[in-house]
Amino acid sequence: MSSATFVGMPAFPDAARGATGNAQLRHNLRKATHTIRGKRGEVVEELDDWAGLREAGRAVKDRTLRHLDHYLERLEEAVTAAGGTVHWASDADEARAIVTRLVHATGEREVVKVKSMATQEIELNNALEQEGITAYETDLAELIVQLGDDLPSHFLVPAIHRNRAEIGRIFRERMGAWGVPAPEGLGDDPRELAEAARRHLRQKFLETRVAVSGANFAVADTGSMVVLESEGNGRMCLTLPETLISVVGIEKLVPSWSDLEVFMQLLPRSSTGERMNPYSTVWTGVTPGDGPQEFHLVLLDNGRTDTLADRVGRQALRCIRCSACLNICPVYERTGGHAYGSVYPGPIGAILTPQLQGMQGPVEKALPFASTLCGACYDVCPVAIDIPEVLVHLRERAVEGKRPGPEKTAMAAAEWVLDDPRRMHLAQRAASSLRGAVPRRLPGPGAAWTDTRDLPDIPERPFRDWWREHARGGEEQR
Amino acid sequence: MSAPLGSRERVLAKVRAALADVPRGEDPGDAPVPRDYARTHRQGPALDLLVDRLEDYRAQVRRVRGAELPAAVAEALERRGAARVAVPGDAPGEWFSRSGAEVLRDAPWEDRVLSVSELDAVDGAVTGCAVAVAETGTIILDTGEHQGRRALTLVPDYHLCVVRARQVVDGVPEAVERLDPVLPQTWISGPSATSDIELERVEGVHGPRTLEVLLVE
């Protein structure tokens, strides 16, 4: 039932062409991104020390990454001491195998899931399905995606590309196949839709014995896990089952408990634009008599250490998945998340995906170019990831080893001309005398550029000549 | 078990190789972390601020004097139509002295544990809290005094929470400082909500759809 995958998607330029032609999609995205931008702006404005919080957030993450081996060992020790079991997965295959084995060991065939980017990244649901285990997504947006056999297009609101009418239709048509069907005559009102989701999932929450989650933060010092959410589906999954399996990327660590005073301010305001999200759960290993009595932490590498090895690119690992960069991005606003061909869309996805997956494939190679380098993403990033810097760095890597093409040859020629005032002047005069012969549109490969732009007019005479005349005249008038 | 064996060492070795540029003698604490942010934002008197923020989340709030608490509890439960409520085993009997509601105590240490279906069948839960954050309108429960297990405030559809003035702090840093991470925590900022449909906030999904707060001064 959940066979949707990003594998085999077209590269960004092709995918974006299709997406931008979809008027409904563009309408949905524009409305959603503008709403959330406004909300974020208001609650960030409210804190006069935002710059200080942002700098602290950046520094805490940098400290963690610079000594990640130390903090990972510390986390493992703390989780184990608190009654949890720690597993290590170097790639998606290993992580899927570990989770599948742990679920099998419980004897259960169903698991409830809290929305988690890490489990999407490793395509866990498909792997579980092949092993005869059904994974029920419980976040409302994830439920919409799962029922619609669709793909997520946003970190926080995976169904941001769907409007209420589409969601109503998906619920009416698909809920029955997964369990409790939608109520008779279900309409499109968000309130009604939320109520339908509550009824659909209620028994699953109360009866399912195994849950799978991710974590927003893992505190190395204490072994505490933190999950932020809104609906209560997270609390249900993290509290009621007997066994809890959390798949967590190794970059999710923070050194100590007190560091949360920074991130519990940065994350909610940056992501949902709220002063605080409705619910957060913190748990440390196993607590007798409260919550799951078996806790497994699966630490996931899957390309993160490769990213860490790149001294410019490693800053992408600071990301706390707030999605502020998606919401502000003029490119994301027009193409939506699917065009990025990965579970990590938007500006952060454009630097994260090529680094996590390597830059061999056409999708990964195209991603660093899926940006105008306007820098809005850097401005809103709560941990100050300089996304444009990494994009440019990855563009260099994408073209590394290529034979000098026409662009490079042209640049070399331009350098020769621009380097010398005399050559420059001669070139300008030559251009002016030929201005009548220059076409509006370029021929050959240059045509792609002029498809959407006009060539600038070449002035009748070079500015230098004009200046020589007028500067002299000006002095005479004085 | 055989497949993942050695993964730990492999991941740690790759981390160390990736960090070849970090000087060998550098201690984690040597990486500077500036703390140029405020403990509190001084946005107003804490109790007023808490009420304002809670109401912004569409939680119901009432400020009461200590002596008025039993009557306020009774009134809230009656207004809600809550005839049977689940409460932590150590909840003060005085809270319910004026109420006619049936009070079911959940006391795991006395082997009186309410099952999930029992919790699903009650009309609400009444608890205290550990800390409340005024600036963000957040109530934090840590399973300590008068709070009970996490499931208690999760399964019932109505949560009546008693917050005492001394439990209210201005900002998040002060709250984090007061909390013991070893205890399981639930941070609650208003009733359960979602913004997943066109980013429009709708209160009431899986958690308690009604949150009512009695702020005791």
PDB file of N, CA and C in Angstrom, chain A residues 417-418 420-435 458-466 468:
ATOM      1  N   VAL A 417      40.416  40.354 -21.483  1.00  0.00           N
ATOM      2  CA  VAL A 417      39.966  41.679 -21.911  1.00  0.00           C
ATOM      3  C   VAL A 417      39.828  42.621 -20.715  1.00  0.00           C
ATOM      4  N   LEU A 418      39.157  42.135 -19.658  1.00  0.00           N
ATOM      5  CA  LEU A 418      38.845  43.006 -18.522  1.00  0.00           C
ATOM      6  C   LEU A 418      40.085  43.353 -17.696  1.00  0.00           C
ATOM      7  N   ASP A 420      42.899  44.480 -18.663  1.00  0.00           N
ATOM      8  CA  ASP A 420      43.758  45.518 -19.213  1.00  0.00           C
ATOM      9  C   ASP A 420      42.890  46.669 -19.720  1.00  0.00           C
ATOM     10  N   PRO A 421      43.060  47.903 -19.204  1.00  0.00           N
ATOM     11  CA  PRO A 421      42.172  49.018 -19.567  1.00  0.00           C
ATOM     12  C   PRO A 421      42.167  49.292 -21.082  1.00  0.00           C
ATOM     13  N   ARG A 422      43.331  49.096 -21.711  1.00  0.00           N
ATOM     14  CA  ARG A 422      43.426  49.410 -23.132  1.00  0.00           C
ATOM     15  C   ARG A 422      42.613  48.397 -23.945  1.00  0.00           C
ATOM     16  N   ARG A 423      42.810  47.144 -23.601  1.00  0.00           N
ATOM     17  CA  ARG A 423      42.061  46.094 -24.313  1.00  0.00           C
ATOM     18  C   ARG A 423      40.562  46.265 -24.086  1.00  0.00           C
ATOM     19  N   MET A 424      40.211  46.621 -22.859  1.00  0.00           N
ATOM     20  CA  MET A 424      38.807  46.818 -22.488  1.00  0.00           C
ATOM     21  C   MET A 424      38.189  47.913 -23.359  1.00  0.00           C
ATOM     22  N   HIS A 425      38.899  49.040 -23.476  1.00  0.00           N
ATOM     23  CA  HIS A 425      38.388  50.182 -24.231  1.00  0.00           C
ATOM     24  C   HIS A 425      38.199  49.819 -25.707  1.00  0.00           C
ATOM     25  N   LEU A 426      39.197  49.124 -26.254  1.00  0.00           N
ATOM     26  CA  LEU A 426      39.100  48.705 -27.656  1.00  0.00           C
ATOM     27  C   LEU A 426      37.891  47.792 -27.856  1.00  0.00           C
ATOM     28  N   ALA A 427      37.672  46.902 -26.907  1.00  0.00           N
ATOM     29  CA  ALA A 427      36.555  45.955 -27.016  1.00  0.00           C
ATOM     30  C   ALA A 427      35.227  46.700 -26.960  1.00  0.00           C
ATOM     31  N   GLN A 428      35.155  47.730 -26.067  1.00  0.00           N
ATOM     32  CA  GLN A 428      33.907  48.487 -25.946  1.00  0.00           C
ATOM     33  C   GLN A 428      33.594  49.231 -27.244  1.00  0.00           C
ATOM     34  N   ARG A 429      34.625  49.846 -27.820  1.00  0.00           N
ATOM     35  CA  ARG A 429      34.408  50.580 -29.073  1.00  0.00           C
ATOM     36  C   ARG A 429      33.951  49.622 -30.169  1.00  0.00           C
ATOM     37  N   ALA A 430      34.592  48.473 -30.208  1.00  0.00           N
ATOM     38  CA  ALA A 430      34.239  47.479 -31.228  1.00  0.00           C
ATOM     39  C   ALA A 430      32.776  47.061 -31.054  1.00  0.00           C
ATOM     40  N   ALA A 431      32.359  46.870 -29.781  1.00  0.00           N
ATOM     41  CA  ALA A 431      30.988  46.439 -29.511  1.00  0.00           C
ATOM     42  C   ALA A 431      29.997  47.509 -29.963  1.00  0.00           C
ATOM     43  N   SER A 432      30.317  48.791 -29.657  1.00  0.00           N
ATOM     44  CA  SER A 432      29.417  49.881 -30.024  1.00  0.00           C
ATOM     45  C   SER A 432      29.243  49.968 -31.537  1.00  0.00           C
ATOM     46  N   SER A 433      30.335  49.794 -32.269  1.00  0.00           N
ATOM     47  CA  SER A 433      30.231  49.924 -33.721  1.00  0.00           C
ATOM     48  C   SER A 433      29.449  48.759 -34.321  1.00  0.00           C
ATOM     49  N   LEU A 434      29.360  47.639 -33.551  1.00  0.00           N
ATOM     50  CA  LEU A 434      28.646  46.474 -34.089  1.00  0.00           C
ATOM     51  C   LEU A 434      27.230  46.354 -33.526  1.00  0.00           C
ATOM     52  N   ARG A 435      26.775  47.373 -32.724  1.00  0.00           N
ATOM     53  CA  ARG A 435      25.526  47.206 -31.958  1.00  0.00           C
ATOM     54  C   ARG A 435      24.322  46.858 -32.824  1.00  0.00           C
ATOM     55  N   ILE A 458      23.422  47.495 -26.093  1.00  0.00           N
ATOM     56  CA  ILE A 458      24.799  48.009 -26.089  1.00  0.00           C
ATOM     57  C   ILE A 458      24.709  49.502 -26.398  1.00  0.00           C
ATOM     58  N   PRO A 459      25.296  50.353 -25.519  1.00  0.00           N
ATOM     59  CA  PRO A 459      25.176  51.801 -25.755  1.00  0.00           C
ATOM     60  C   PRO A 459      25.870  52.234 -27.056  1.00  0.00           C
ATOM     61  N   GLU A 460      25.438  53.397 -27.553  1.00  0.00           N
ATOM     62  CA  GLU A 460      26.002  53.934 -28.801  1.00  0.00           C
ATOM     63  C   GLU A 460      27.497  54.150 -28.696  1.00  0.00           C
ATOM     64  N   ARG A 461      27.908  54.642 -27.554  1.00  0.00           N
ATOM     65  CA  ARG A 461      29.344  54.870 -27.342  1.00  0.00           C
ATOM     66  C   ARG A 461      29.699  54.424 -25.938  1.00  0.00           C
ATOM     67  N   PRO A 462      30.933  54.016 -25.731  1.00  0.00           N
ATOM     68  CA  PRO A 462      31.342  53.581 -24.389  1.00  0.00           C
ATOM     69  C   PRO A 462      31.270  54.731 -23.389  1.00  0.00           C
ATOM     70  N   PHE A 463      30.982  54.409 -22.150  1.00  0.00           N
ATOM     71  CA  PHE A 463      30.899  55.385 -21.077  1.00  0.00           C
ATOM     72  C   PHE A 463      32.216  56.163 -20.938  1.00  0.00           C
ATOM     73  N   ARG A 464      33.333  55.418 -21.142  1.00  0.00           N
ATOM     74  CA  ARG A 464      34.644  56.074 -21.018  1.00  0.00           C
ATOM     75  C   ARG A 464      34.744  57.290 -21.943  1.00  0.00           C
ATOM     76  N   ASP A 465      34.260  57.130 -23.194  1.00  0.00           N
ATOM     77  CA  ASP A 465      34.335  58.231 -24.156  1.00  0.00           C
ATOM     78  C   ASP A 465      33.463  59.395 -23.699  1.00  0.00           C
ATOM     79  N   TRP A 466      32.261  59.037 -23.245  1.00  0.00           N
ATOM     80  CA  TRP A 466      31.310  60.057 -22.775  1.00  0.00           C
ATOM     81  C   TRP A 466      31.908  60.836 -21.611  1.00  0.00           C
ATOM     82  N   ARG A 468      35.083  61.180 -20.774  1.00  0.00           N
ATOM     83  CA  ARG A 468      36.230  61.994 -21.170  1.00  0.00           C
ATOM     84  C   ARG A 468      35.729  63.364 -21.628  1.00  0.00           C
TER      85      ARG A 468
END
